[in-house]
Short mmCIF file of C-alpha atoms in Angstrom, two decimals:
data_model
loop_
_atom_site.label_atom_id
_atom_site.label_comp_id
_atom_site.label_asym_id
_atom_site.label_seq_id
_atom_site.Cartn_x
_atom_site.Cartn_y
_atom_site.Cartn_z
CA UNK A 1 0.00 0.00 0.00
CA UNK A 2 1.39 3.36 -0.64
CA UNK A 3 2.10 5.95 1.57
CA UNK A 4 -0.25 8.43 0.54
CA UNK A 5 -3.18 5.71 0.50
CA UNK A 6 -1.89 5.04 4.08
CA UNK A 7 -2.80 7.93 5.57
CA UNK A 8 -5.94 8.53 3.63
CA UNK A 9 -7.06 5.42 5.09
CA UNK A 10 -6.22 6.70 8.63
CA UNK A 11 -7.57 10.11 8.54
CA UNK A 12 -10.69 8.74 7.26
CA UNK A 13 -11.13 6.28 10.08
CA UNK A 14 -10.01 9.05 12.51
CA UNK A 15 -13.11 11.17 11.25
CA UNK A 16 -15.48 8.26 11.70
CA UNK A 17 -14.03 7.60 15.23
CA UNK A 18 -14.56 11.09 16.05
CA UNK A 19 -18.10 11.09 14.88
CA UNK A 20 -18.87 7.91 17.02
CA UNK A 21 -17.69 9.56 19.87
CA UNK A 22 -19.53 12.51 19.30
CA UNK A 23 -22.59 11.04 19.18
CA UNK A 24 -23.16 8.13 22.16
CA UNK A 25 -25.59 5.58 21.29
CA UNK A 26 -27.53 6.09 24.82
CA UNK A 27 -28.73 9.22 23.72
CA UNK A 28 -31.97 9.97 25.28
CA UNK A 29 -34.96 12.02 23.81
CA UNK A 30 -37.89 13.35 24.62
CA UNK A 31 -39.37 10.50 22.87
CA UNK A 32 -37.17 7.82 25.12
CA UNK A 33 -38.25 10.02 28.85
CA UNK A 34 -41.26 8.01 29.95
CA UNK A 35 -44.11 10.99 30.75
CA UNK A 36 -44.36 10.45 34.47
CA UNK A 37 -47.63 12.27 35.23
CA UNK A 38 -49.64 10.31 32.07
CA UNK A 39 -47.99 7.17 34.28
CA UNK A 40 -49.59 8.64 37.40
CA UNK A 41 -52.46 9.31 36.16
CA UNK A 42 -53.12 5.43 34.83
CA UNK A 43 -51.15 4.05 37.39
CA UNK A 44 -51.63 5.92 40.82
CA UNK A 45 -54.29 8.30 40.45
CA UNK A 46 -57.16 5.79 41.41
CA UNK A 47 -55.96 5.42 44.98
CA UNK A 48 -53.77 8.46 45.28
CA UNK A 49 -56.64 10.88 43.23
CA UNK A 50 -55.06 13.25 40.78
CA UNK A 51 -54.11 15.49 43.46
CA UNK A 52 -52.13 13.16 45.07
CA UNK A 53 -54.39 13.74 48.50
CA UNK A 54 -55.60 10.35 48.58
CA UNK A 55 -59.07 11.64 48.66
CA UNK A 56 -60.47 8.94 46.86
CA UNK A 57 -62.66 6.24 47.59
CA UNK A 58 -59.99 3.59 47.57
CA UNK A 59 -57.45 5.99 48.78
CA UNK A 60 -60.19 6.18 51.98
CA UNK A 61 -60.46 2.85 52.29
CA UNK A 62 -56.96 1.87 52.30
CA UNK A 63 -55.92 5.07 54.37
CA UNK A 64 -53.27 5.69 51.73
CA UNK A 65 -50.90 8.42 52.96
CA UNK A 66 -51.05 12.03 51.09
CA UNK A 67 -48.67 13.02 48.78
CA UNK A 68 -48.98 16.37 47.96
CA UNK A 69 -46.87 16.89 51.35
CA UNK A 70 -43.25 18.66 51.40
CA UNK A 71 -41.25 15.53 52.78
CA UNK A 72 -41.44 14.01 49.63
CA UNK A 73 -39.13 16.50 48.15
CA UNK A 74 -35.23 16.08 47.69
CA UNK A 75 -32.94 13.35 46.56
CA UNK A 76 -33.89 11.33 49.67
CA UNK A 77 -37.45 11.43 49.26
CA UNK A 78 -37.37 10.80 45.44
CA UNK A 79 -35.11 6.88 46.38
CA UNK A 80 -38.14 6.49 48.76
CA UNK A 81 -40.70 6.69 46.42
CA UNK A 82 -38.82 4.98 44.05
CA UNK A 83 -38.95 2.01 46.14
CA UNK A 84 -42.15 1.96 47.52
CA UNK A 85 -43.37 1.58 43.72
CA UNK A 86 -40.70 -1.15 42.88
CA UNK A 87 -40.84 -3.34 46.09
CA UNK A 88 -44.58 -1.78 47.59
CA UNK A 89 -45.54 -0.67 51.16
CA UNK A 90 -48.35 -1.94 52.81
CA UNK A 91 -51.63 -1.65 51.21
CA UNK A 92 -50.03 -1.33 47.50
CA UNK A 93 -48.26 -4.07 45.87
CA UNK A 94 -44.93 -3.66 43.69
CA UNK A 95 -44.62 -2.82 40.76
CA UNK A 96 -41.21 -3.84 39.48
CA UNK A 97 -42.84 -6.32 37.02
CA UNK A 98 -44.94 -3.50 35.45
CA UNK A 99 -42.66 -0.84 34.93
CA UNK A 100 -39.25 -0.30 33.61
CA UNK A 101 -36.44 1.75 35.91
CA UNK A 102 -36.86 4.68 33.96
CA UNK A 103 -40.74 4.28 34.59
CA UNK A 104 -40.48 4.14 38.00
CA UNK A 105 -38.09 7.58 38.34
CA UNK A 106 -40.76 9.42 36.15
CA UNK A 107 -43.65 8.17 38.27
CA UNK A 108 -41.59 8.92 41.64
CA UNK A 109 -40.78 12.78 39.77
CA UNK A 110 -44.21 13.05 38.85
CA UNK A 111 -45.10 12.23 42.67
CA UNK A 112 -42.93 14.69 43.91
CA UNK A 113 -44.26 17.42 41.74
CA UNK A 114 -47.65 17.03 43.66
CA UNK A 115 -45.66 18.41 46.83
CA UNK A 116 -45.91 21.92 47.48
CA UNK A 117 -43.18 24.28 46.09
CA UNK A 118 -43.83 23.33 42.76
#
């Protein structure tokens, strides 16, 4: 191979490497971001009510505990929710088998945006 078709060759695969790297395959969209409050709202909503209160009549029945309440703010509060969906609390099952882990942190963001300060 001559030299001059030697480094053709290897400035043309040093574009393409550059372009991979400039462009990661785990790019997420809008499109990939699960919508967390349409998730509430077919998921949670029946117990919890749309306002998170719990003022519903299963959310009465089963005493479920309010969520439009400021402790369920912050990084803390957010893992907490997180697993109460995935592994359940008493009085709602888990869910782990119904949603995927990007599922469940939209559904616990969506929960925290029923907390006041939003």
């Amino acid at each position: 191979m001559k030299t001059r078709e030697i480094t053709k060759a290897l400035g043309v695969g040093a574009i393409v490497c550059i372009g991979l790297l400039a462009y990661p395959v785990d790019r997420a969209t809008a499109e990939d971001t699960p919508d967390g409050a349409a998730l509430y709202r077919k998921a949670c909503a029946n117990c919890h009510g749309a306002d998170g209160r719990g003022d519903t009549p299963v959310g009465r029945i089963l005493k479920v505990e309010s969520l439009d309440d400021s402790k369920w703010k912050g990084t803390e509060a957010q893992a907490q929710i997180e697993k109460a969906i995935r592994d359940g609390v008493p009085g709602m099952p888990g869910a782990a088998d119904k949603f995927t882990a990007a599922e469940i942190t939209a559904l616990a963001r969506a929960t925290q945006a029923l907390s006041p300060g939003n």
